[in-house]
Amino acid sequence: MLTPEEQREIEQEAASYPERRAASIDALRIVQRRRGWVSDEALADVAELLGMSPAELESVATFYNLIFRKPVGRHVILICDSVSCWIMGYTKVRDHLKARLGINFGETTSDGRFTLLPIVCLGACDRAPVMMVDEDTHLDLTPARIDAILERYE
Ligand code: FES
């Protein structure tokens, strides 16, 4: 069941579009911001509210890779694996993150603190390598900078 607050926020978004279904991504992000991820049940509730089938909304959620359909850690790290980041040291940064966290892509640390995922270009190629932690973009990464950045996220 969506909470009254979730319903109210989603209704506000839907009202700003000519068609309710155009608010799909916004609605999924509202649920994810409050719950950390979007369960099958929550997805079905959002679909009903927007007048769509769950399958239609699922295809939107699958296409948009920042909607999490499985539980994630308290913080999600998205590391860019596109070309500029590759050239500027992506592999070193990736290997450091994996070793430091003790996880692979798609996994969550045992304390539930971080989930690590790859992502395509984050649009900051001139400051590569780049990663996002939650809503924050971190630029010019080095292993030492990563250690300092991770400390900020409890
Ligand atoms: S290639 Fe990594 S930010 Fe563009």
Coordinates of C-alpha atoms and ligand atoms in Angstrom, one line a residue:
M1 CA 0.0 0.0 0.0
L2 CA 1.2 3.5 -0.8
T3 CA 1.3 5.8 2.1
P4 CA -1.0 8.9 2.0
E5 CA 2.1 11.1 1.6
E6 CA 3.4 9.0 -1.4
Q7 CA -0.1 9.2 -3.0
R8 CA -0.2 12.9 -2.5
E9 CA 3.2 13.5 -4.0
I10 CA 2.5 11.2 -7.0
E11 CA -0.8 12.9 -7.6
Q12 CA 0.9 16.3 -7.6
E13 CA 3.4 15.1 -10.2
A14 CA 0.7 13.4 -12.3
A15 CA -1.3 16.7 -12.3
S16 CA 1.6 18.5 -14.0
Y17 CA 1.5 16.3 -17.1
P18 CA -1.2 16.0 -19.8
E19 CA -1.2 12.2 -19.3
R20 CA -0.9 10.6 -15.9
R21 CA 1.4 7.9 -17.2
A22 CA 4.0 10.5 -18.1
A23 CA 4.7 10.8 -14.3
S24 CA 5.9 7.2 -14.2
I25 CA 9.5 7.8 -13.5
D26 CA 8.7 10.6 -11.0
A27 CA 6.3 8.4 -9.2
L28 CA 8.8 5.5 -9.0
R29 CA 11.5 7.9 -7.7
I30 CA 9.1 9.2 -5.0
V31 CA 8.6 5.7 -3.7
Q32 CA 12.3 4.9 -4.0
R33 CA 13.3 8.0 -2.1
R34 CA 11.1 7.0 0.8
R35 CA 11.8 3.2 0.8
G36 CA 15.2 2.8 -0.8
W37 CA 13.9 0.6 -3.6
V38 CA 10.6 -0.3 -5.4
S39 CA 9.1 -3.7 -4.5
D40 CA 6.7 -5.6 -6.8
E41 CA 3.8 -4.6 -4.6
A42 CA 4.7 -0.9 -4.6
L43 CA 5.1 -1.0 -8.4
A44 CA 1.7 -2.5 -8.8
D45 CA 0.2 0.2 -6.5
V46 CA 1.9 3.0 -8.5
A47 CA 0.7 1.5 -11.8
E48 CA -2.9 1.4 -10.5
L49 CA -2.7 5.0 -9.3
L50 CA -1.4 6.1 -12.8
G51 CA -3.9 4.0 -14.7
M52 CA -1.3 1.6 -16.2
S53 CA -0.8 -2.1 -16.0
P54 CA 2.1 -3.3 -13.8
A55 CA 3.8 -4.7 -16.9
E56 CA 3.8 -1.3 -18.6
L57 CA 5.3 0.3 -15.5
E58 CA 7.8 -2.5 -15.1
S59 CA 9.1 -1.9 -18.6
V60 CA 9.6 1.8 -17.7
A61 CA 11.4 0.8 -14.5
T62 CA 13.6 -1.6 -16.3
F63 CA 14.6 0.9 -19.0
Y64 CA 15.5 3.5 -16.4
N65 CA 18.4 2.0 -14.6
L66 CA 18.3 4.3 -11.5
I67 CA 15.1 2.6 -10.2
F68 CA 16.1 -0.2 -7.9
R69 CA 13.9 -3.3 -8.0
K70 CA 15.7 -5.2 -5.3
P71 CA 16.7 -4.0 -1.8
V72 CA 19.9 -1.9 -1.8
G73 CA 22.2 -0.6 0.9
R74 CA 21.8 2.7 2.7
H75 CA 24.0 4.3 0.0
V76 CA 24.2 3.3 -3.6
I77 CA 27.5 3.8 -5.4
L78 CA 27.2 4.1 -9.2
I79 CA 30.6 4.0 -10.9
C80 CA 30.9 5.2 -14.6
D81 CA 32.3 2.6 -16.9
S82 CA 32.1 4.5 -20.2
V83 CA 35.0 5.4 -22.4
S84 CA 36.5 8.6 -20.8
C85 CA 36.4 7.1 -17.4
W86 CA 38.1 3.9 -18.8
I87 CA 40.9 6.0 -20.3
M88 CA 41.4 8.0 -17.1
G89 CA 41.8 5.1 -14.7
Y90 CA 38.4 3.4 -14.2
T91 CA 39.9 0.0 -13.6
K92 CA 42.1 1.2 -10.8
V93 CA 39.2 3.0 -9.2
R94 CA 36.8 0.0 -9.6
D95 CA 39.3 -2.5 -8.2
H96 CA 39.9 -0.2 -5.2
L97 CA 36.2 0.2 -4.5
K98 CA 35.6 -3.6 -4.8
A99 CA 38.5 -4.4 -2.5
R100 CA 37.7 -1.7 0.0
L101 CA 34.1 -2.7 0.2
G102 CA 34.7 -6.4 -0.2
I103 CA 31.9 -6.8 -2.7
N104 CA 31.3 -7.1 -6.5
F105 CA 28.9 -5.3 -8.7
G106 CA 25.3 -5.8 -7.8
E107 CA 26.2 -6.7 -4.2
T108 CA 25.7 -4.9 -0.9
T109 CA 28.2 -4.8 2.0
S110 CA 27.3 -7.1 4.9
D111 CA 26.5 -4.1 7.2
G112 CA 24.0 -2.8 4.6
R113 CA 26.0 0.4 4.2
F114 CA 26.8 0.4 0.4
T115 CA 25.6 -1.2 -2.8
L116 CA 27.9 -1.0 -5.8
L117 CA 26.6 -0.8 -9.4
P118 CA 28.1 0.2 -12.8
I119 CA 26.5 2.9 -14.8
V120 CA 27.0 4.5 -18.2
C121 CA 28.4 8.0 -18.7
L122 CA 27.4 10.4 -16.0
G123 CA 28.1 13.4 -18.2
A124 CA 31.2 14.6 -16.4
C125 CA 33.7 13.1 -18.7
D126 CA 36.1 16.1 -18.4
R127 CA 36.5 15.2 -14.7
A128 CA 36.9 11.4 -15.1
P129 CA 36.9 9.0 -13.4
V130 CA 33.5 9.7 -11.9
M131 CA 31.1 8.0 -9.5
M132 CA 27.9 9.0 -7.8
V133 CA 27.0 8.1 -4.2
D134 CA 23.3 8.6 -3.8
E135 CA 22.6 12.0 -5.3
D136 CA 26.2 13.3 -5.1
T137 CA 28.6 13.3 -8.0
H138 CA 32.3 12.7 -7.2
L139 CA 34.9 13.7 -9.7
D140 CA 38.6 13.2 -10.5
L141 CA 38.6 10.0 -8.5
T142 CA 41.8 8.3 -7.1
P143 CA 41.9 5.5 -4.6
A144 CA 42.9 7.9 -1.9
R145 CA 40.0 10.3 -2.7
I146 CA 37.6 7.4 -2.6
D147 CA 38.6 6.4 0.9
A148 CA 37.9 10.0 2.1
I149 CA 34.6 10.1 0.2
L150 CA 33.3 6.8 1.7
E151 CA 33.9 8.1 5.2
R152 CA 31.2 10.7 4.7
Y153 CA 28.5 8.1 4.2
E154 CA 27.4 6.3 7.3
Ligands
FES1 S1 32.6 8.6 -19.5 FE1 32.5 8.7 -17.3 S2 31.4 10.5 -16.9 FE2 31.4 10.3 -19.1

